PDB file of C-alpha atoms in Angstrom:
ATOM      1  CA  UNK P   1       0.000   0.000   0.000  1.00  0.00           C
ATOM      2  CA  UNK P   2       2.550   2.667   0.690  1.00  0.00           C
ATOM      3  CA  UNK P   3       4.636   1.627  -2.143  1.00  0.00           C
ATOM      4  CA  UNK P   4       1.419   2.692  -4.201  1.00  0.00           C
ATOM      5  CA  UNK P   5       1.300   5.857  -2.786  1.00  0.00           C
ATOM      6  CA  UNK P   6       4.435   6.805  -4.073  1.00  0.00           C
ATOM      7  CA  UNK P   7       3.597   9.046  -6.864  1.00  0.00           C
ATOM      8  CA  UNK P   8       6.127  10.078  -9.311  1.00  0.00           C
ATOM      9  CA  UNK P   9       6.666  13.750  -9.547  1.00  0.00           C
ATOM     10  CA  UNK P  10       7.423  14.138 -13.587  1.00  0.00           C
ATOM     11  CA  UNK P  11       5.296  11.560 -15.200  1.00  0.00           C
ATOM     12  CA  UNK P  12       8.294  11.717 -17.999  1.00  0.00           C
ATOM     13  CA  UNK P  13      11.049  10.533 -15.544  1.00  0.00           C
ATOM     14  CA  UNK P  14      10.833   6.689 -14.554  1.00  0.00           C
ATOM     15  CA  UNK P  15      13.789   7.018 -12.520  1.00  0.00           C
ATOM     16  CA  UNK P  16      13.075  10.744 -10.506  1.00  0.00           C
ATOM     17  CA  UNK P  17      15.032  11.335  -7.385  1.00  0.00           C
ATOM     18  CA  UNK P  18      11.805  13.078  -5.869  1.00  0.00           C
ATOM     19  CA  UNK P  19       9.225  10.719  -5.518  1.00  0.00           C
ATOM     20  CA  UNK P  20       6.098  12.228  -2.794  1.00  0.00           C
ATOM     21  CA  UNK P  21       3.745  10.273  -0.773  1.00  0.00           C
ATOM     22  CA  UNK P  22       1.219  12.085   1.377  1.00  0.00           C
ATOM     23  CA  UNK P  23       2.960  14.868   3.093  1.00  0.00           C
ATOM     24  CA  UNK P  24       6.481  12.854   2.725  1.00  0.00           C
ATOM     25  CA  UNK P  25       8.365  13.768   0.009  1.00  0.00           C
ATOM     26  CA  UNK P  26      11.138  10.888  -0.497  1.00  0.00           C
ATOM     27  CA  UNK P  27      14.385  12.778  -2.192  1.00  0.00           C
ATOM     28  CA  UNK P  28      16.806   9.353  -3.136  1.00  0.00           C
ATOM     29  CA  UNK P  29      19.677  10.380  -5.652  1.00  0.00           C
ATOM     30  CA  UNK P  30      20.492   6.624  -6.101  1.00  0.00           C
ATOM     31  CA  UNK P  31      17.190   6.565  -7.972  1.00  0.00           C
ATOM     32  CA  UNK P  32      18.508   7.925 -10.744  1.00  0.00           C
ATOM     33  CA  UNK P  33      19.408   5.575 -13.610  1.00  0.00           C
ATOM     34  CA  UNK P  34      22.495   7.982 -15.105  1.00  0.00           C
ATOM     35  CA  UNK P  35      25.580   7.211 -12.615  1.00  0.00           C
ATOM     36  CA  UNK P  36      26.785  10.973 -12.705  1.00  0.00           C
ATOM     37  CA  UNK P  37      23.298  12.148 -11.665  1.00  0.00           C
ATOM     38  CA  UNK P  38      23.098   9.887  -8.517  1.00  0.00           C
ATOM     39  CA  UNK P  39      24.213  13.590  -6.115  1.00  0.00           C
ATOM     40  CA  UNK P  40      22.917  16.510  -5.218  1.00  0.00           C
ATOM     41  CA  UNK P  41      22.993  18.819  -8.407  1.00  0.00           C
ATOM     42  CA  UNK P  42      21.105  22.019  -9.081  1.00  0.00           C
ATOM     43  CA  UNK P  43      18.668  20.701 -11.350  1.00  0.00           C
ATOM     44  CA  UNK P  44      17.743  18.681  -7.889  1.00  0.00           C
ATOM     45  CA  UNK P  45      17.575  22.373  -6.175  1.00  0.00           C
ATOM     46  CA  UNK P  46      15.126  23.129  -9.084  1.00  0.00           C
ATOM     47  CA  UNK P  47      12.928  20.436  -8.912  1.00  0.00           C
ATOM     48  CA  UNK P  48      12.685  20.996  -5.366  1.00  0.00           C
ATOM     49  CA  UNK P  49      11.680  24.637  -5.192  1.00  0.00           C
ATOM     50  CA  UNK P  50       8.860  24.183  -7.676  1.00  0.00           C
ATOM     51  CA  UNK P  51       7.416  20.879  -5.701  1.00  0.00           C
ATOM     52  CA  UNK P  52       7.438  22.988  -2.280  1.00  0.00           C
ATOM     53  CA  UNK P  53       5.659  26.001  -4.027  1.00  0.00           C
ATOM     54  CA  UNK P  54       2.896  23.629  -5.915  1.00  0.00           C
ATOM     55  CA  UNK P  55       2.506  20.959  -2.635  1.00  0.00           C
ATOM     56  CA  UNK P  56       1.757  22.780   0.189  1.00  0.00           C
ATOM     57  CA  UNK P  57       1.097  19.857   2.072  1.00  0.00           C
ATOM     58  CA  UNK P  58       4.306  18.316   2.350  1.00  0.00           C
ATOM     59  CA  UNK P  59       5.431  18.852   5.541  1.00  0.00           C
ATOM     60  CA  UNK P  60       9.034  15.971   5.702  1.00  0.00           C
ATOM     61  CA  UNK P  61      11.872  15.372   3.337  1.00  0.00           C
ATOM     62  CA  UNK P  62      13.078  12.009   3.487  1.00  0.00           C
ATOM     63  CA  UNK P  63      16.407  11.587   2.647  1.00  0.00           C
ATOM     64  CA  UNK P  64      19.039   9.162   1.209  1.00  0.00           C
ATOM     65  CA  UNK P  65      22.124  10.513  -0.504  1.00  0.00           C
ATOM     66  CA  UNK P  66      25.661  10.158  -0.448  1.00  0.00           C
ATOM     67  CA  UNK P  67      25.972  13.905  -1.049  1.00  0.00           C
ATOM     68  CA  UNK P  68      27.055  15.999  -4.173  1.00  0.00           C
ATOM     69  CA  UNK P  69      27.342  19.737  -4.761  1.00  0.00           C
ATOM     70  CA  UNK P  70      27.834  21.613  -1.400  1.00  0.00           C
ATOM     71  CA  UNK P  71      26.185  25.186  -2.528  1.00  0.00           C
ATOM     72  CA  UNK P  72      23.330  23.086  -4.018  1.00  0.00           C
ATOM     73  CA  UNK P  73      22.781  21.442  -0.608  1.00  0.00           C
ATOM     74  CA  UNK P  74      23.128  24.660   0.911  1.00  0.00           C
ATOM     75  CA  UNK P  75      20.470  25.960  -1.492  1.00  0.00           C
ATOM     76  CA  UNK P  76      18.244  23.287  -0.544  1.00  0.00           C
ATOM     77  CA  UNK P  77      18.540  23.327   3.153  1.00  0.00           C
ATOM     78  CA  UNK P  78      17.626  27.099   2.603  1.00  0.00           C
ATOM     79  CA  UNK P  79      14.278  26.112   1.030  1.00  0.00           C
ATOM     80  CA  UNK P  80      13.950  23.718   3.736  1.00  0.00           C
ATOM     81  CA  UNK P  81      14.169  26.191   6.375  1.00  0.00           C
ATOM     82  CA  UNK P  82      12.020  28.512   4.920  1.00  0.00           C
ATOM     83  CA  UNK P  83       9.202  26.161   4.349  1.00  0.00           C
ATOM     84  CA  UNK P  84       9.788  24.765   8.091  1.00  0.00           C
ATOM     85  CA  UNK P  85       9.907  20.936   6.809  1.00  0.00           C
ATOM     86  CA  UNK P  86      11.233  18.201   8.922  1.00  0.00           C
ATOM     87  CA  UNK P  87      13.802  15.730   7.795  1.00  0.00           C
ATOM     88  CA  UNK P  88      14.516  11.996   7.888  1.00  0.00           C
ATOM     89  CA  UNK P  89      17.138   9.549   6.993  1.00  0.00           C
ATOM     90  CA  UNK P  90      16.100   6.251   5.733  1.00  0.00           C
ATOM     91  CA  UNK P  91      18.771   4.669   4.411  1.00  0.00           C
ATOM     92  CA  UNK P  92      22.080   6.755   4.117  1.00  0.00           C
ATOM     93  CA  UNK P  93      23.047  10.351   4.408  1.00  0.00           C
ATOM     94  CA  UNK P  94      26.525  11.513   4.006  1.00  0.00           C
ATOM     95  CA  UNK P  95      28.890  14.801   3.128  1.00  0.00           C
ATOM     96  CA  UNK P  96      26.946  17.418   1.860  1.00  0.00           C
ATOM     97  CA  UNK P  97      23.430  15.255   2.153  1.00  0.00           C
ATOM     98  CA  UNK P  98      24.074  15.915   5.996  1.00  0.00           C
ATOM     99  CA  UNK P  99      23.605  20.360   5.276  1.00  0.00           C
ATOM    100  CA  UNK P 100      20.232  19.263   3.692  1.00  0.00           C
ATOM    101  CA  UNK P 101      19.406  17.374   7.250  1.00  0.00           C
ATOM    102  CA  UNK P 102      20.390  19.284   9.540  1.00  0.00           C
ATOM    103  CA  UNK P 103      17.809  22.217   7.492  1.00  0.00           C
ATOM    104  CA  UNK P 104      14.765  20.275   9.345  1.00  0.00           C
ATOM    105  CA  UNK P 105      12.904  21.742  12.248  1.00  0.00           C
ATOM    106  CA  UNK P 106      12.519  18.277  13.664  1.00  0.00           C
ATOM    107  CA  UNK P 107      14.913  15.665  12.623  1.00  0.00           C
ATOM    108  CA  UNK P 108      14.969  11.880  12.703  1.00  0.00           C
ATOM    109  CA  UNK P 109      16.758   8.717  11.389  1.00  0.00           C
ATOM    110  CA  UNK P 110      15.504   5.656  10.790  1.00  0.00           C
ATOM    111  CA  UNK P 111      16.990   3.084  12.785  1.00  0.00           C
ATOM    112  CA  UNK P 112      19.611   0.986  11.030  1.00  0.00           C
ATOM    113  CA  UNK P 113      20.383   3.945   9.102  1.00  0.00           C
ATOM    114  CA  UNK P 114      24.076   5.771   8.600  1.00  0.00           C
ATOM    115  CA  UNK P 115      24.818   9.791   9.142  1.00  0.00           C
ATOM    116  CA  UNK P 116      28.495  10.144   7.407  1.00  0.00           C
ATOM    117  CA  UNK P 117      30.218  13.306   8.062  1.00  0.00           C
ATOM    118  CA  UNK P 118      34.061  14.424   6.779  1.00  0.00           C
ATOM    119  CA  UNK P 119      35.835  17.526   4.941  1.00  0.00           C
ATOM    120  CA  UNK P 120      35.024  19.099   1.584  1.00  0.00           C
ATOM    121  CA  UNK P 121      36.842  18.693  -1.353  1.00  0.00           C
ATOM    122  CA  UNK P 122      37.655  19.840  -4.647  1.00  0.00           C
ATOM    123  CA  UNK P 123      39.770  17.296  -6.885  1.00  0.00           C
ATOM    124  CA  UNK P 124      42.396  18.624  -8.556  1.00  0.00           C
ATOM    125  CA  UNK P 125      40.816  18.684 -12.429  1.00  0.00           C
ATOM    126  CA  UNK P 126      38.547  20.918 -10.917  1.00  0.00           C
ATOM    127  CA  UNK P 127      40.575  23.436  -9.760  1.00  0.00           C
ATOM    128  CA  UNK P 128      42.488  23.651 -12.652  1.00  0.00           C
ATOM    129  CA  UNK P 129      39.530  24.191 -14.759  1.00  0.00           C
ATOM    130  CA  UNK P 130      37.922  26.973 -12.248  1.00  0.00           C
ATOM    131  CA  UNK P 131      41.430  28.668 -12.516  1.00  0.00           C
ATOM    132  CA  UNK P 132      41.061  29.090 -16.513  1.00  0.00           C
ATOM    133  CA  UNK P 133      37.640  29.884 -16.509  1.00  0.00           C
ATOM    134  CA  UNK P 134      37.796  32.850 -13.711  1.00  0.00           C
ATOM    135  CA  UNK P 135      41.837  33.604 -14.172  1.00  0.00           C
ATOM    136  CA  UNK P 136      40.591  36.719 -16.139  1.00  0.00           C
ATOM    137  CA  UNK P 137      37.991  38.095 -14.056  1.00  0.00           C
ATOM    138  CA  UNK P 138      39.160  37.323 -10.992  1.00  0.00           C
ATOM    139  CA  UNK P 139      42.285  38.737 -12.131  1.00  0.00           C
ATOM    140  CA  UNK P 140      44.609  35.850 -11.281  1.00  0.00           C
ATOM    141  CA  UNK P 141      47.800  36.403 -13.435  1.00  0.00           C
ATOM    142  CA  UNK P 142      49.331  33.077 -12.121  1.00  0.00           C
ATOM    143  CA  UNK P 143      48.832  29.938  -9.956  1.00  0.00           C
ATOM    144  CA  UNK P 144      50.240  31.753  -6.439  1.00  0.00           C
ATOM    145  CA  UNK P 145      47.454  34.589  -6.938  1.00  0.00           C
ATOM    146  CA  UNK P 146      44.995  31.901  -7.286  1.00  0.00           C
ATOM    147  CA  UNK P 147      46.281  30.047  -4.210  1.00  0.00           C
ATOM    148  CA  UNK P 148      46.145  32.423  -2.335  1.00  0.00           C
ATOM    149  CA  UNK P 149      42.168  33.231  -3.281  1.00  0.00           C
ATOM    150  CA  UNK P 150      41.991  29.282  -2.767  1.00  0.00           C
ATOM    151  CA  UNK P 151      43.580  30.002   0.753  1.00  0.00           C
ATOM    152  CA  UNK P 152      41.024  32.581   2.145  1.00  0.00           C
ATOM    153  CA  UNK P 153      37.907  30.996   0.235  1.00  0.00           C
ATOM    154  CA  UNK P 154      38.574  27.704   1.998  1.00  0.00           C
ATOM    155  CA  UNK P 155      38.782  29.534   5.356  1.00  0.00           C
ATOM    156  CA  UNK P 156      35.300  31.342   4.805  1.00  0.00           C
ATOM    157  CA  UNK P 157      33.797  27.797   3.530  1.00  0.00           C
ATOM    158  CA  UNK P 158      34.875  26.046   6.818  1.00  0.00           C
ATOM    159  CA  UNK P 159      33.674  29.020   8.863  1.00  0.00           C
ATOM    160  CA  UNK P 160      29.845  29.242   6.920  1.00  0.00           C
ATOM    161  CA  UNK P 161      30.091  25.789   7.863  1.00  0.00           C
ATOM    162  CA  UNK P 162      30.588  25.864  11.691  1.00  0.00           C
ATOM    163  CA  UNK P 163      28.575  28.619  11.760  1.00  0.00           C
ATOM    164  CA  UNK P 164      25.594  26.837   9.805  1.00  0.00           C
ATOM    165  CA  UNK P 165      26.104  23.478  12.278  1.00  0.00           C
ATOM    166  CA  UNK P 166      25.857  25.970  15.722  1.00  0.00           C
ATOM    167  CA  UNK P 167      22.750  27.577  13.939  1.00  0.00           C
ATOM    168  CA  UNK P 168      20.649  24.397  13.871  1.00  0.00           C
ATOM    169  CA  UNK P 169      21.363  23.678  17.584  1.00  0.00           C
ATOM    170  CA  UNK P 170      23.869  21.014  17.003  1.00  0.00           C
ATOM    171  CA  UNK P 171      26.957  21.118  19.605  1.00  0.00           C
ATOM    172  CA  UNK P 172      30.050  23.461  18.683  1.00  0.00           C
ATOM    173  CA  UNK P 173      32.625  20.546  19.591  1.00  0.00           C
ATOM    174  CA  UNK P 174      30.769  17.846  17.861  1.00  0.00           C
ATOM    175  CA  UNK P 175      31.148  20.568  14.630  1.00  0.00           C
ATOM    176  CA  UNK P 176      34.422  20.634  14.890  1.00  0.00           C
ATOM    177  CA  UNK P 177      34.807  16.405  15.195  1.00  0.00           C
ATOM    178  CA  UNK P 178      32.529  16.319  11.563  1.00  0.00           C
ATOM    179  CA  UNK P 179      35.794  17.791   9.600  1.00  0.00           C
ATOM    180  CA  UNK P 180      38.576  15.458  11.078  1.00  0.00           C
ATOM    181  CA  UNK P 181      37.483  12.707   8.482  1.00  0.00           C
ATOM    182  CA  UNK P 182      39.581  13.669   5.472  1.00  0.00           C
ATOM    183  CA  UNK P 183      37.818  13.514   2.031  1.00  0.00           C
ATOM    184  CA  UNK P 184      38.574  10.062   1.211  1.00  0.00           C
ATOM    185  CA  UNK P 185      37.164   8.742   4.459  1.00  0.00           C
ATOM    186  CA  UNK P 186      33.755   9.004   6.563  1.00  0.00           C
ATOM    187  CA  UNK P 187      32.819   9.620  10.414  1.00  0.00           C
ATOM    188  CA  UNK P 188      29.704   7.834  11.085  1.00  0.00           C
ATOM    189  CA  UNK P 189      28.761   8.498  14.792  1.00  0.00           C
ATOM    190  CA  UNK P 190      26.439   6.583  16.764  1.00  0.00           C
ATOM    191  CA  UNK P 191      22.921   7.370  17.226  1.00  0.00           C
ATOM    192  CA  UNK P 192      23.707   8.716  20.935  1.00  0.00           C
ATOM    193  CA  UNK P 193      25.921  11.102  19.815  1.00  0.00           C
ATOM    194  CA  UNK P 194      24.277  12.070  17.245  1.00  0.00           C
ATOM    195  CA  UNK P 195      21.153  12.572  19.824  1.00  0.00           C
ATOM    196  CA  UNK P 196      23.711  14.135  22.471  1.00  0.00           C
ATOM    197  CA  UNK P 197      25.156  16.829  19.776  1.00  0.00           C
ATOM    198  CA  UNK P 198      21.498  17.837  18.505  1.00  0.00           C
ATOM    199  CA  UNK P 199      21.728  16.623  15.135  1.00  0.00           C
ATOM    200  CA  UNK P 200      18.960  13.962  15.902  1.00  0.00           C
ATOM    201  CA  UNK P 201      16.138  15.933  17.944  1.00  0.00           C
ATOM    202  CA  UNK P 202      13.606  13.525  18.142  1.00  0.00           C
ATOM    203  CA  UNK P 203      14.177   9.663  18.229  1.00  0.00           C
ATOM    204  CA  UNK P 204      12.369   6.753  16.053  1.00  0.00           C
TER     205      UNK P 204
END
């Protein structure tokens, strides 16, 4: 029965990462079919803002995602807030999937489920691509000037983050633990912790 409540948002898409049941909307980027769309992206920010602004009723984002763009998860969390939605984990939520979380008013996670926190990254193709494309503008005349942009910006991106954590209640030194994990690894706390530090506020 509550499989058959699940009603695909775009009748076009078989594989949609938003699928909405009652006042639950599920939001699972492994449901996509393409392998490079299975993260938070912007089009996912898109398709989000226009299902909160035609659905008034849903009132809880489920979530299970192993994270993906970091401003697009900020994005989202921002609609989040602003439409006062709580948020669950069923399944998995890790790196930048945990922003979109800790957006919810009241927040859960389904037990047997996995919270995954560690740092940002950029790899290095990246960088070098963001260099040629804003060496111009940004007036970068070699790869020191741009380091030391890279320098500051990384700074300011660890302090929105902090300061976004200590927003939603969670504990300052718990904060601090999520970025020890380096890229290439995960911290997965237990669900006490997780309840002691605020990022779980009600239990399931």
């Amino acid at each position: 029965l509550f499989l058959a409540l699940l009603l695909p948002i775009n009748a076009h898409s078989q594989d949609s990462k938003f699928n909405l049941g009652g006042s639950k909307l599920i939001y699972d980027t492994f449901a996509s079919s393409n392998a490079d769309e299975q993260e938070i992206t912007w089009e996912d920010v898109d398709e989000l803002e226009a299902l909160l602004k035609s659905e008034p009723s849903i009132r809880e984002i489920e979530l299970n995602s192993a994270g993906g763009d970091i401003e697009a998860a900020f994005y989202m969390a921002d609609l989040i807030i602003d439409f006062e939605l709580n948020t669950n984990v069923n399944g998995t939520c890790e790196s930048a999937c945990t922003l979109i979380l800790l957006a919810g008013e009241k927040r859960t996670v389904e037990r047997g489920s996995w919270v995954g926190f560690h740092q940002s990254y950029w790899d290095a193709p990246y960088i070098r691509d963001y260099f040629e494309r804003k060496k111009d503008s940004e007036g970068w005349s070699n790869a020191f000037d741009f380091a030391s942009w890279l320098y500051g910006d990384t700074q300011q991106e660890i302090l929105r983050n902090l300061q976004y954590f200590v927003e939603r209640g969670v504990d300052a030194g718990f904060a601090i633990k999520t970025m020890k994990a380096t890229s290439d690894d995960m911290w997965y706390p237990r669900r006490k912790e997780l309840i002691a530090a605020g990022v779980i506020t009600t239990s399931r």
